[in-house]
CSV table of C-alpha atoms in Angstrom, one decimal:
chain,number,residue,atom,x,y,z
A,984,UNK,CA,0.0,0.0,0.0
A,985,UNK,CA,1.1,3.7,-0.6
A,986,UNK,CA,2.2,6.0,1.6
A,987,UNK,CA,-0.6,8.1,0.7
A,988,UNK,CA,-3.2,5.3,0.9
A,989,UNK,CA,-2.0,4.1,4.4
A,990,UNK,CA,-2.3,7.5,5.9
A,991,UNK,CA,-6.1,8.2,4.4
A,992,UNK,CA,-7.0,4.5,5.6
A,993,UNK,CA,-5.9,5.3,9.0
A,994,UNK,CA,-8.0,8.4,9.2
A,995,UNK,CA,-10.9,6.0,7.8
A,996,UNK,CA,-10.4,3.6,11.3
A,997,UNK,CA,-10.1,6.5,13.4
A,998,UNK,CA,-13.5,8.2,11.6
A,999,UNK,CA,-16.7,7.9,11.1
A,1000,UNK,CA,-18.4,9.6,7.2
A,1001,UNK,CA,-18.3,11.7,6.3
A,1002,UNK,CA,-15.8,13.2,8.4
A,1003,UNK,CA,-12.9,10.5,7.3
A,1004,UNK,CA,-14.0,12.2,4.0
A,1005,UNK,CA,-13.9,15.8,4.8
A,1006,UNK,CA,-10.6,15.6,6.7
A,1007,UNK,CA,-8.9,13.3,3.8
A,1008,UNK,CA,-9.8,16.1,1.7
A,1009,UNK,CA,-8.5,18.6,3.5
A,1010,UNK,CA,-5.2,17.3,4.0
A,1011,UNK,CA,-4.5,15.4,1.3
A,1012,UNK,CA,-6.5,16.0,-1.6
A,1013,UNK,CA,-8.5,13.1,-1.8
A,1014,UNK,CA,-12.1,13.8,-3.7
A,1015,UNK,CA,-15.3,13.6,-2.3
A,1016,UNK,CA,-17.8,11.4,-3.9
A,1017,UNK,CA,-20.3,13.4,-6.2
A,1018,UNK,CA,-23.9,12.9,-6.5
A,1019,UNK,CA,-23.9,12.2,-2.8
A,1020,UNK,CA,-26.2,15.1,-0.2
A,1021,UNK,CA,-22.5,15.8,1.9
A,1022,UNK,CA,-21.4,17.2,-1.2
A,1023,UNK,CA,-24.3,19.0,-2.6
A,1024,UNK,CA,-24.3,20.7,1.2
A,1025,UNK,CA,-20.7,21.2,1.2
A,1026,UNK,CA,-21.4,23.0,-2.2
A,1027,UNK,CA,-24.3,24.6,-1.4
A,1028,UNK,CA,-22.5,26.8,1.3
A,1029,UNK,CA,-19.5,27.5,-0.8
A,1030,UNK,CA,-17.1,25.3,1.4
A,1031,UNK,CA,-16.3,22.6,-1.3
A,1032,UNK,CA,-13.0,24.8,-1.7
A,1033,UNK,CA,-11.6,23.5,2.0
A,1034,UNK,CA,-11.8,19.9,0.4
A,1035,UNK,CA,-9.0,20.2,-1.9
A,1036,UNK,CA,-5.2,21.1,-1.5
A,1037,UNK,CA,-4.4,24.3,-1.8
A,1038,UNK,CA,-1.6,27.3,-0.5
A,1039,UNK,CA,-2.9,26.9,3.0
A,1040,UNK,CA,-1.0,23.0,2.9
A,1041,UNK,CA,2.0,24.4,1.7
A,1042,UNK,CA,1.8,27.3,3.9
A,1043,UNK,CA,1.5,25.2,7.1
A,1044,UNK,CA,3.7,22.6,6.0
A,1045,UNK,CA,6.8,25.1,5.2
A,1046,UNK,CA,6.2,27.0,8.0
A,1047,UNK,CA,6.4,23.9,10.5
A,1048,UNK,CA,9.2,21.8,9.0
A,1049,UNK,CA,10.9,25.4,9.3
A,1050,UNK,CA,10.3,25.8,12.9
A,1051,UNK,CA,11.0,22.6,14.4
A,1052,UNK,CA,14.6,22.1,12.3
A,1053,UNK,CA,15.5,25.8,12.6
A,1054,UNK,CA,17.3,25.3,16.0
A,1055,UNK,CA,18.8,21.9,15.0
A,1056,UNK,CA,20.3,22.4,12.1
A,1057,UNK,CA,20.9,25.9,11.4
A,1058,UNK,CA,19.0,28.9,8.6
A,1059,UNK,CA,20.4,27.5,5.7
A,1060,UNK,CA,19.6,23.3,5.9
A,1061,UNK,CA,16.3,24.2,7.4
A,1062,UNK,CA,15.6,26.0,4.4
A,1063,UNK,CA,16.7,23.3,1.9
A,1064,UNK,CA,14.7,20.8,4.3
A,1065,UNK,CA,11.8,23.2,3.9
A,1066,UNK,CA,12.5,23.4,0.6
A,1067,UNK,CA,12.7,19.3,0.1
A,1068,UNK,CA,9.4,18.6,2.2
A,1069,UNK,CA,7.1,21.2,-0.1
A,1070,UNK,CA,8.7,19.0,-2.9
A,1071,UNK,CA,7.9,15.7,-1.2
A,1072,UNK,CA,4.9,16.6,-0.2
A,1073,UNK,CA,3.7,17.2,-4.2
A,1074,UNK,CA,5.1,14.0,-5.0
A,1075,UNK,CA,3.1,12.4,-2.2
A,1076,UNK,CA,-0.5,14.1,-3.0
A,1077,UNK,CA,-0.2,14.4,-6.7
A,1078,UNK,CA,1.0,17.7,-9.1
A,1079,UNK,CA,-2.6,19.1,-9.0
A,1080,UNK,CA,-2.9,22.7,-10.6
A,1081,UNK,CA,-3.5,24.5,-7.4
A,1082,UNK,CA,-0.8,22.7,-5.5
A,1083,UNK,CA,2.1,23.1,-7.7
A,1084,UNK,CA,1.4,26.7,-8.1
A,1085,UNK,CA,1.3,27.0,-4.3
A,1086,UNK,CA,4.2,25.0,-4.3
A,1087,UNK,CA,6.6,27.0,-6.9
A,1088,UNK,CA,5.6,30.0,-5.1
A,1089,UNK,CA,6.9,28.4,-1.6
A,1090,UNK,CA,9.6,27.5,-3.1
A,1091,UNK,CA,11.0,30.5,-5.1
A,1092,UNK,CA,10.1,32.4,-1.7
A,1093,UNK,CA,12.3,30.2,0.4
A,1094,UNK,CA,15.5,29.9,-2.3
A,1095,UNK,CA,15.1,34.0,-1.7
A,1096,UNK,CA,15.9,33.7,1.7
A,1097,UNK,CA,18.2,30.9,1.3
A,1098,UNK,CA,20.6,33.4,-0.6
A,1099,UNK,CA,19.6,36.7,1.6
A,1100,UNK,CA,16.9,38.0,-1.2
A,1101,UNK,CA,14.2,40.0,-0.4
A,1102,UNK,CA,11.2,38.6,-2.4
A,1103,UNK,CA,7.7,40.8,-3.4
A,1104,UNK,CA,5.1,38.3,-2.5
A,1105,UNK,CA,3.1,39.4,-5.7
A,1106,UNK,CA,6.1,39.5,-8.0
A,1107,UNK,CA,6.5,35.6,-6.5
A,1108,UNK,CA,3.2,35.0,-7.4
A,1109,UNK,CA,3.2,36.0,-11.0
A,1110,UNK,CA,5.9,34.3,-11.9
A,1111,UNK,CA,4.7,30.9,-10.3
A,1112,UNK,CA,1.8,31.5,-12.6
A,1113,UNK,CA,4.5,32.2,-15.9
A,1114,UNK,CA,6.6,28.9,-14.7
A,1115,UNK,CA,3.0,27.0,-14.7
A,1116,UNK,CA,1.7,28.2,-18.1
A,1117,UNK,CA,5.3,27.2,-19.4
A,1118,UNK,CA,5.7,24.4,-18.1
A,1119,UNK,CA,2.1,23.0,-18.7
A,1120,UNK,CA,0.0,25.3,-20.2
A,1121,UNK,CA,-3.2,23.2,-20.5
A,1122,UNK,CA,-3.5,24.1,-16.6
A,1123,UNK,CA,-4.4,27.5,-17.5
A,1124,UNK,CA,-7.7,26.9,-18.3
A,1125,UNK,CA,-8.2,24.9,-15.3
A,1126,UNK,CA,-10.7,26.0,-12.6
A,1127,UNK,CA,-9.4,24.7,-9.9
A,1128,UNK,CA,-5.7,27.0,-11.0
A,1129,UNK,CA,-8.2,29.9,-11.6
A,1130,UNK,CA,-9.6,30.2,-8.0
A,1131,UNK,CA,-6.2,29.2,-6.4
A,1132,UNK,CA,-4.2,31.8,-8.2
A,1133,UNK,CA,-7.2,34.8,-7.7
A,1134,UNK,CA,-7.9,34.2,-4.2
A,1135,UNK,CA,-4.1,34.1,-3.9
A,1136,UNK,CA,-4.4,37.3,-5.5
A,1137,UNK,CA,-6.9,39.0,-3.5
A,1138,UNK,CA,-5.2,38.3,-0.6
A,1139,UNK,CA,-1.9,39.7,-1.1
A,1140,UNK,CA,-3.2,42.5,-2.5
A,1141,UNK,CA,-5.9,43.1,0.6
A,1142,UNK,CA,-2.7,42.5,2.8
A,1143,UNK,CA,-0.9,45.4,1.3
A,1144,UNK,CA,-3.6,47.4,1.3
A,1145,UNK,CA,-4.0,46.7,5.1
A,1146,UNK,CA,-0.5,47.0,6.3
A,1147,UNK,CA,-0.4,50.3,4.9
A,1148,UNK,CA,-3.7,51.4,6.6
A,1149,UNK,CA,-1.7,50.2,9.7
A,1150,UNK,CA,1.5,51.8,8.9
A,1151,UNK,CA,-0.1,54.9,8.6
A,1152,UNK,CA,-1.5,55.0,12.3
A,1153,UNK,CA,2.3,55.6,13.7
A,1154,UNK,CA,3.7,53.2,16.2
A,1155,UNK,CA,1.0,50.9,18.0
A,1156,UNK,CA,0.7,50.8,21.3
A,1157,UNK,CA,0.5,47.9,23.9
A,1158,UNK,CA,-2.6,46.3,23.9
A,1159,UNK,CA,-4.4,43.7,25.6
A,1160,UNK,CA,-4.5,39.8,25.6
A,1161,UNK,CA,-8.1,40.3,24.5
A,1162,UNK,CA,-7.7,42.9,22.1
A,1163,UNK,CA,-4.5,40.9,20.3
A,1164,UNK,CA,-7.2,37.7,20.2
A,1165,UNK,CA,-9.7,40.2,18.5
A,1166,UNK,CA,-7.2,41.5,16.6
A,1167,UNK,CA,-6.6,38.2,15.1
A,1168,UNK,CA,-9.6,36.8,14.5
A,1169,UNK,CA,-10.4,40.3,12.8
A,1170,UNK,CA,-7.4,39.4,10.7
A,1171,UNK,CA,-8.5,36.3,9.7
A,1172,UNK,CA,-11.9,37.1,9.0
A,1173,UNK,CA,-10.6,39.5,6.7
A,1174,UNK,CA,-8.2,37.4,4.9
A,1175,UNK,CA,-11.0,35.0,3.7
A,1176,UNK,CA,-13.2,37.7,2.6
A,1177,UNK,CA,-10.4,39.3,0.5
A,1178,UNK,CA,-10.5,35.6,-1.2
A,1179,UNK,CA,-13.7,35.4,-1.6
A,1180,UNK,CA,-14.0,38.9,-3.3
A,1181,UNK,CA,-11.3,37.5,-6.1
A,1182,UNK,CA,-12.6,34.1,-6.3
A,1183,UNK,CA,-16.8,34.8,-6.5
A,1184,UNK,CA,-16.5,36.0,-10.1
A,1185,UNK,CA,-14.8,33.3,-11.4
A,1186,UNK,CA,-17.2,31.1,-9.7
A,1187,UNK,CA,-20.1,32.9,-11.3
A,1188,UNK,CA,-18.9,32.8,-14.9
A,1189,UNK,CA,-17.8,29.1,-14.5
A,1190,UNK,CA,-21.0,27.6,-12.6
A,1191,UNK,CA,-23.5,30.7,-13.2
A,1192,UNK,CA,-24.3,30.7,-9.7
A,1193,UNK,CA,-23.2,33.0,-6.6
A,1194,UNK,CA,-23.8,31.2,-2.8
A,1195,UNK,CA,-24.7,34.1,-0.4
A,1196,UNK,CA,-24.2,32.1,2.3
A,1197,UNK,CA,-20.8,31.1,1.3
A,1198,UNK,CA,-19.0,34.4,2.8
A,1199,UNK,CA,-20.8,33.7,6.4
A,1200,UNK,CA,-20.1,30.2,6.3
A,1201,UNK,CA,-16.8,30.5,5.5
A,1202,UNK,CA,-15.9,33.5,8.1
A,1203,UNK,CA,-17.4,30.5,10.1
A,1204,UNK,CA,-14.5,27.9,9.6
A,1205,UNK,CA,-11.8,29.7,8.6
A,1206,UNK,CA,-10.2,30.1,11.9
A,1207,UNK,CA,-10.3,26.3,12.7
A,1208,UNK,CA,-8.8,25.2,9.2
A,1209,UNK,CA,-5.4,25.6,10.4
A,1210,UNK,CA,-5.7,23.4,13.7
A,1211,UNK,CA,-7.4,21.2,12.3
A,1212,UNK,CA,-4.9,20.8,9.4
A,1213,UNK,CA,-2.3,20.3,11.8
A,1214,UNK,CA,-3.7,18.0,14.4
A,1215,UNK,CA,-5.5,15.7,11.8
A,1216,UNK,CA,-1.8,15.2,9.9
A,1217,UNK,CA,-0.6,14.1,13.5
A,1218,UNK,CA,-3.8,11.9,14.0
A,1219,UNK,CA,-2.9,9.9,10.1
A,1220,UNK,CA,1.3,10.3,10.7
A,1221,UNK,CA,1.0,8.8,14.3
A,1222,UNK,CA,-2.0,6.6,14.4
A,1223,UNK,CA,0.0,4.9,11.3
A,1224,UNK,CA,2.7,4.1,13.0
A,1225,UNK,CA,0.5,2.6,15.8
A,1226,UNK,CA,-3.3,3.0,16.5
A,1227,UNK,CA,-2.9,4.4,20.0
A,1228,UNK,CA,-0.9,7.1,19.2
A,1229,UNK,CA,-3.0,8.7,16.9
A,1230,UNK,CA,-6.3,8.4,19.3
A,1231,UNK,CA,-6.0,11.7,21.1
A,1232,UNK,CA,-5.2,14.5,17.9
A,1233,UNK,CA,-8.4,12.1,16.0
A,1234,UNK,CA,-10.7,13.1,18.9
A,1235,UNK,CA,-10.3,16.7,18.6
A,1236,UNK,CA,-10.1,16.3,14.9
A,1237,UNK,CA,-13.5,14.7,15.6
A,1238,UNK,CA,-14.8,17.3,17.6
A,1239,UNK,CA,-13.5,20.0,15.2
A,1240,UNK,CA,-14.8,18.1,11.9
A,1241,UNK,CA,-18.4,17.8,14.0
A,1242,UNK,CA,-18.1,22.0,13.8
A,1243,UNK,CA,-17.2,21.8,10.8
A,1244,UNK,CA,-20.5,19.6,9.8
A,1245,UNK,CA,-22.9,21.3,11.4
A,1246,UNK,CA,-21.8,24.8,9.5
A,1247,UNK,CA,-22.6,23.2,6.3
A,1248,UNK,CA,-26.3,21.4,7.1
């Protein structure tokens, strides 16, 4: 059995459906089954994009294989390890559109700072889009590259926008431990309407349809993607190794998949 396979089968034992489903989906790609009322709900609400692979994997991914070898081995390896585990990581899930975009943007970030570049997050992004059309340009008219690369897009740009805003406020001052949580749930919130600003367009020429639910539901879950990203890889990585090691990260996963459920009914 694959690598792949033996890590989506664990999450299978550990889970009941469609939550095996959703979170095999979330972390690795795998497709939900069409035709089925899980999916026309998950659809319905405008979540189906949390289903499939996208920058967010990569994101996390770098930004923990850079953290936990940065003190071991030093800036530069923990780069190239970085570097090899976004790579890896393709290889494992499959060279999807939205995936290897996300992932030649990563990388081209990370070989910046491997040789003391400074790197324009937008400039990165055009260019993985350039690399893609030249390297398989039959993924440009993908839909799956379209809303990857614009919410992409609308983020960076809505970033830019907003760390200007702040800038021009003058030095912050101290705040609370309540104000910095509201400052970054406001922050999230407001990343995942800047995607969904870029993305709704291409959604309505594609499928001539626009969810108005879909902006509420998704201020809904996108603050519990992330953990749930996490501890669900350490539910399949662990409990594949042995079943009782995996138990405790697939009950939260549970309990954060259950949230996750009743958003989309």
């Amino acid at each position: 059995m694959s690598i792949l396979g033996t890590l989506t089968d664990t999450m299978n034992v550990y889970l009941p459906q469609p939550h095996a489903s959703l979170i095999n989906g979330i972390l690795y790609g795998e497709q939900l089954s069409r035709h089925t009322p899980f999916y026309e709900q998950v659809h319905r609400v405008g979540l189906l994009h949390i289903v499939v692979i996208s920058g967010t994997n990569i994101t996390l991914l770098g930004g923990l294989i850079h953290a936990c070898t940065l003190k071991i081995v030093g800036r530069k390896l923990s780069l190239i390890l970085t570097i090899l585990s976004i790579i890896g990581f393709v290889f494992l899930v499959g060279a999807d559109p939205p995936i290897s975009r996300a992932a030649i943007m990563g990388c081209i970030a990370l070989i910046g700072k491997l040789y003391g570049r400074k790197t324009y997050t937008l400039y990165v992004l055009l260019l993985s889009g350039c690399i893609v059309a030249l390297v398989k340009w039959e993924w440009m008219s993908s839909v799956s590259f379209h809303l990857s690369f614009f919410a992409t897009l609308g983020i960076i740009l809505c970033a830019r926008k907003k760390k200007e805003s702040h800038g021009s406020k003058g030095t912050l001052e101290k705040i609370s431990r309540f104000a910095a949580i509201k400052e970054y749930i406001a922050s999230d919130l407001y990343t995942s309407l800047s995607a969904q600003v870029f993305t709704v367009p291409i959604i309505f020429w594609k499928f001539g349809e626009i969810s108005v639910i879909a902006p509420f539901s998704n201020i809904g879950v996108s603050c519990i993607v992330g953990p749930l990203m996490v501890i669900g890889a350490c539910a399949s990585i662990l409990g594949s190794i042995h079943p009782w090691l995996g138990k405790p990260c697939a009950y939260i996963s549970f309990g954060l998949l259950q949230y996750l459920s009743l958003i989309h009914i």
